Amino acid sequence: MSLADQSRHTLDAGAKRSPHRWRSAARRVAVLTAMVIGIASLPGLQPLAHPVPGGGVSASRGHGEPVVFTVGTIEEIDSLNPMLAIMSAGILFSTFLYDTITTVSPVDFSAAPGLAQSWKPSDGNLTWTYRIRTGLHWSDGHPLTAEDPAYTLSRILAGGPGRGTWGNYLTSVRSVDAPDAATLVLHLKEPNALLPSLPIPILPKHVFEKYSDDKLADFPVTPGKLVSSGPFRLIEGSPGGSLYRFENNPDNWRGPAAFDALTFRIFKSQDTIVQALVKGEIDYTSSLSLLQTDVLMKRRGISARLFDKVGSFRELAFNTGSVDTETGKPIGDPNPAVLDPKFRYALTTAIDRKAIAAKAFQGGATPLATTIAPPFDRFRWDPPAEEAAVYDPERAARLLDAAGYRRGPNGTRTLPNGTEMRPLRLIGRSTEQTSLGTVQLVREWFENLGIPTKVTAMEENRLQDVISTGNYDLFEWGWNYDEDPDSILMYFACDQRGLFSDSWYCSDKYDALYTSQKRRIDPADRIADIRKMQELLYRDTPYIITVSEKGAEAYRSDRFHGLPAGKDPELQYDVDSIFKVQPGPAQASDGAGGTSAAAGDPKLIVGGGAGTIALVAISWLLVRRRRQATAEDRA
């Protein structure tokens, strides 16, 4: 299989990131263009947004109308199949439809009951036994038993498409079996530090087994054909669409949510999504800028907040050496300079992280030096003072000189062999204002050092294709990862090249440390390995980590309550947080009904203030080109 085919096999639909590459990662994710998408009614079901005195809306269960909780987002859905999904929203949706073996505790990110009610290790942590809930059924009436998770995990172990996203949880697992309908057993060659966590969506064996790995894209995920078990059932929507509707699954072990239906509307810009919230067309969004959130905090009937995202960072990713994974021969056309770790490392202090946080993110981010982001501070390695990730262009220049990248007569740096350096191709994501703002700042800093740099804006799906072929030098993107740092550290292992690695990084020393930390049962020993891994990544520099971004969310507190507050994870962190949403006004709501804004309220547009003028001016043409391309693509 060619590299492009391998990449398409696992990355086909999407932008990074999810695990939660939640790039995005878990990556977070694509902004589309400006127009509000109309919302049609479900058969026999209407969005509950009744006018009340004062122009607001109400979510009370009056006159028998069903309660619909409507979420507005700018995140695209790449796939509803958890073995193929990469983007955060796609993976979230898959957990609506398919139960996971374990869920995640919002308190300490430890394993919590899911399909498995309990678990226990034995034989020196080489055997893990999970007790699976009984009396459950798939939506087609077929019994859900331990055979389903056993089959799903076995497909992943065999190297199926889900290996890239979920395989890290199964490291050292040699086999999985189901001795009876309520028992799932994992047999390990060595201890696995991630267990008992198995937040892996489970597919129905009686359907899944009909589709080989190369035919998995044909697995039915459309309303009427999708066989699911999760807390919600899909009644409208498909990948690439702009509207998804879910209804409660009365047969799920959780029982029904407090509302009757869940709707997701995919918007084309943050501007229109804010206006929809103000007008009561949606109930919740986390697709907000810092300044938009500040404005919404002052509005009656709306509760808004900023919070630290879980496991979130943004980076500049280099092409460290793209290769054909079958032959080991180089592919693509990376600039020779980016293949040199000394060149990449020299640029760690050429980046002003504080400026990126203040200008590109409008203050909605904090500087970060390594891949370990809050709240996983106990794992983090911090560079020593003499290598601190602070803006020091003089140090960057000295390191470049020492590595042989000296300025030529025209001020442009040359390669160590004396030839002139061709411009670095720096790619920003056309869907993200923060990405466009970041790459413009970076270009200025690089060129001040004598490094010629050409900025290009690119849509995320296209960028994935470019990465898979190795035809790039560096780009800006970000990751959000879930309950353990392993879910991001895994992507730097050599075996991730051609799968989820976007830097093509490969180091035998890193791989040895990665394997070691997975075996460590003692937390202190594991943390020591993970810190060594970060130190190696910092000096080899496949990524230059820039910031950890803050999240923002707002909801109609005059219609719903029970949503996250304070330092809680965002509402879309997992399924269980969705179940905390309750209809009816929050006690702290400042009005019986919210106020309405005119459709063109300038304070709610693109962050809404003079502080964004410079950023808008820098990126206007790039964004405009992106919007035109998106409209054509979706025509």
Tab-separated table of C-alpha atoms in Angstrom, residues 41-196:
chain	number	residue	atom	x	y	z
A	41	SER	CA	-38.483	20.553	12.305
A	42	LEU	CA	-38.275	16.902	13.230
A	43	PRO	CA	-41.330	14.863	12.381
A	44	GLY	CA	-43.598	15.554	15.324
A	45	LEU	CA	-40.832	17.467	17.080
A	46	GLN	CA	-40.252	21.202	17.220
A	47	PRO	CA	-37.425	23.258	18.708
A	48	LEU	CA	-38.772	24.717	21.933
A	49	ALA	CA	-38.223	28.437	21.625
A	50	HIS	CA	-41.472	30.110	22.516
A	51	PRO	CA	-41.622	33.902	22.563
A	52	VAL	CA	-42.102	35.334	26.036
A	53	PRO	CA	-42.610	38.889	27.205
A	54	GLY	CA	-39.487	40.913	26.644
A	55	GLY	CA	-38.475	39.124	23.468
A	56	GLY	CA	-36.740	36.197	25.128
A	57	VAL	CA	-37.301	32.450	24.953
A	58	SER	CA	-38.357	29.753	27.371
A	59	ALA	CA	-37.506	26.060	27.665
A	60	SER	CA	-40.285	24.941	29.977
A	61	ARG	CA	-42.184	21.798	29.075
A	62	GLY	CA	-45.379	23.627	28.319
A	63	HIS	CA	-48.309	22.112	26.446
A	64	GLY	CA	-46.511	18.796	25.955
A	65	GLU	CA	-43.903	20.133	23.553
A	66	PRO	CA	-40.672	18.106	23.504
A	67	VAL	CA	-37.554	19.843	24.831
A	68	VAL	CA	-34.778	20.176	22.261
A	69	PHE	CA	-31.268	21.158	23.322
A	70	THR	CA	-29.539	22.756	20.328
A	71	VAL	CA	-25.766	23.085	20.079
A	72	GLY	CA	-24.072	25.393	17.584
A	73	THR	CA	-20.540	24.575	16.475
A	74	ILE	CA	-17.987	25.302	13.774
A	75	GLU	CA	-16.467	21.841	14.063
A	76	GLU	CA	-16.825	19.589	11.064
A	77	ILE	CA	-17.818	15.961	11.385
A	78	ASP	CA	-15.343	13.792	9.511
A	79	SER	CA	-16.947	10.428	10.249
A	80	LEU	CA	-19.521	8.832	12.521
A	81	ASN	CA	-17.511	5.620	12.497
A	82	PRO	CA	-15.235	5.640	15.574
A	83	MET	CA	-12.678	3.523	13.729
A	84	LEU	CA	-12.275	6.259	11.112
A	85	ALA	CA	-13.051	9.497	12.968
A	86	ILE	CA	-10.154	11.800	13.858
A	87	MET	CA	-11.718	15.172	14.493
A	88	SER	CA	-12.969	15.893	17.979
A	89	ALA	CA	-16.611	16.370	16.992
A	90	GLY	CA	-16.650	13.131	15.014
A	91	ILE	CA	-15.322	11.189	17.979
A	92	LEU	CA	-17.791	12.900	20.327
A	93	PHE	CA	-20.667	11.979	18.022
A	94	SER	CA	-19.491	8.378	17.862
A	95	THR	CA	-19.782	8.181	21.668
A	96	PHE	CA	-23.376	9.401	21.372
A	97	LEU	CA	-24.069	6.422	19.133
A	98	TYR	CA	-21.812	3.725	20.546
A	99	ASP	CA	-21.175	2.931	24.187
A	100	THR	CA	-17.584	2.748	25.394
A	101	ILE	CA	-16.206	0.071	27.687
A	102	THR	CA	-15.209	2.679	30.266
A	103	THR	CA	-15.965	6.381	30.513
A	104	VAL	CA	-13.872	9.174	32.023
A	105	SER	CA	-14.268	10.635	35.494
A	106	PRO	CA	-14.487	14.452	35.246
A	107	VAL	CA	-12.829	14.669	38.669
A	108	ASP	CA	-9.457	12.986	38.065
A	109	PHE	CA	-9.711	11.584	34.500
A	110	SER	CA	-9.622	8.030	35.818
A	111	ALA	CA	-11.696	5.189	34.375
A	112	ALA	CA	-15.392	5.241	35.260
A	113	PRO	CA	-18.075	2.631	34.467
A	114	GLY	CA	-19.435	2.422	30.939
A	115	LEU	CA	-20.476	-0.809	29.275
A	116	ALA	CA	-18.253	-2.342	31.924
A	117	GLN	CA	-19.694	-2.026	35.421
A	118	SER	CA	-16.476	-3.118	37.110
A	119	TRP	CA	-13.026	-4.556	36.436
A	120	LYS	CA	-10.091	-6.095	38.205
A	121	PRO	CA	-6.503	-7.059	37.355
A	122	SER	CA	-4.903	-10.379	38.172
A	123	ASP	CA	-1.763	-12.365	37.421
A	124	GLY	CA	0.497	-9.397	38.151
A	125	ASN	CA	-1.563	-7.037	35.947
A	126	LEU	CA	-1.200	-9.386	32.969
A	127	THR	CA	-4.934	-10.186	32.959
A	128	TRP	CA	-7.768	-7.667	33.137
A	129	THR	CA	-11.349	-8.872	33.579
A	130	TYR	CA	-14.281	-6.549	32.868
A	131	ARG	CA	-17.855	-7.281	33.916
A	132	ILE	CA	-20.136	-6.178	31.061
A	133	ARG	CA	-23.687	-4.982	31.737
A	134	THR	CA	-26.394	-7.477	30.899
A	135	GLY	CA	-29.821	-7.100	29.323
A	136	LEU	CA	-28.664	-4.560	26.715
A	137	HIS	CA	-29.628	-4.539	23.035
A	138	TRP	CA	-28.518	-2.894	19.835
A	139	SER	CA	-31.017	-0.643	18.087
A	140	ASP	CA	-31.964	-3.502	15.726
A	141	GLY	CA	-32.922	-5.682	18.697
A	142	HIS	CA	-29.823	-7.877	18.604
A	143	PRO	CA	-28.409	-8.567	22.104
A	144	LEU	CA	-25.327	-6.590	23.118
A	145	THR	CA	-22.925	-8.921	24.903
A	146	ALA	CA	-19.235	-9.171	25.780
A	147	GLU	CA	-18.675	-10.640	22.298
A	148	ASP	CA	-19.136	-7.148	20.825
A	149	PRO	CA	-16.295	-5.423	22.720
A	150	ALA	CA	-14.137	-8.543	22.306
A	151	TYR	CA	-14.580	-8.381	18.534
A	152	THR	CA	-14.049	-4.605	18.305
A	153	LEU	CA	-10.832	-4.750	20.349
A	154	SER	CA	-9.586	-7.756	18.377
A	155	ARG	CA	-10.049	-5.874	15.106
A	156	ILE	CA	-8.007	-2.983	16.485
A	157	LEU	CA	-5.310	-5.379	17.727
A	158	ALA	CA	-5.138	-6.945	14.278
A	159	GLY	CA	-4.089	-3.593	12.835
A	160	GLY	CA	-7.443	-2.304	11.638
A	161	PRO	CA	-8.158	1.373	10.929
A	162	GLY	CA	-8.969	2.065	14.567
A	163	ARG	CA	-5.405	1.285	15.622
A	164	GLY	CA	-4.227	4.852	15.062
A	165	THR	CA	-6.775	6.364	17.455
A	166	TRP	CA	-7.363	3.569	19.960
A	167	GLY	CA	-4.362	1.253	19.717
A	168	ASN	CA	-2.419	2.927	22.522
A	169	TYR	CA	-4.929	1.585	25.063
A	170	LEU	CA	-4.151	-1.952	23.905
A	171	THR	CA	-0.357	-1.826	24.001
A	172	SER	CA	1.035	-5.229	25.075
A	173	VAL	CA	-2.417	-6.844	24.861
A	174	ARG	CA	-1.908	-10.184	23.101
A	175	SER	CA	-5.516	-11.344	22.941
A	176	VAL	CA	-9.085	-10.553	23.967
A	177	ASP	CA	-11.871	-13.018	24.617
A	178	ALA	CA	-15.403	-13.230	25.998
A	179	PRO	CA	-15.800	-16.464	28.024
A	180	ASP	CA	-19.453	-15.596	28.588
A	181	ALA	CA	-21.961	-12.874	27.678
A	182	ALA	CA	-21.043	-10.702	30.677
A	183	THR	CA	-17.258	-11.170	30.833
A	184	LEU	CA	-14.519	-9.515	28.780
A	185	VAL	CA	-10.927	-10.597	29.391
A	186	LEU	CA	-7.722	-8.948	28.163
A	187	HIS	CA	-4.547	-11.059	28.184
A	188	LEU	CA	-1.316	-9.042	28.246
A	189	LYS	CA	2.318	-9.810	27.506
A	190	GLU	CA	3.429	-6.981	29.803
A	191	PRO	CA	1.652	-4.575	32.166
A	192	ASN	CA	-0.087	-1.606	30.545
A	193	ALA	CA	-0.109	1.620	32.585
A	194	LEU	CA	-3.241	2.932	30.821
A	195	LEU	CA	-5.532	0.155	31.967
A	196	PRO	CA	-8.249	-0.114	33.161
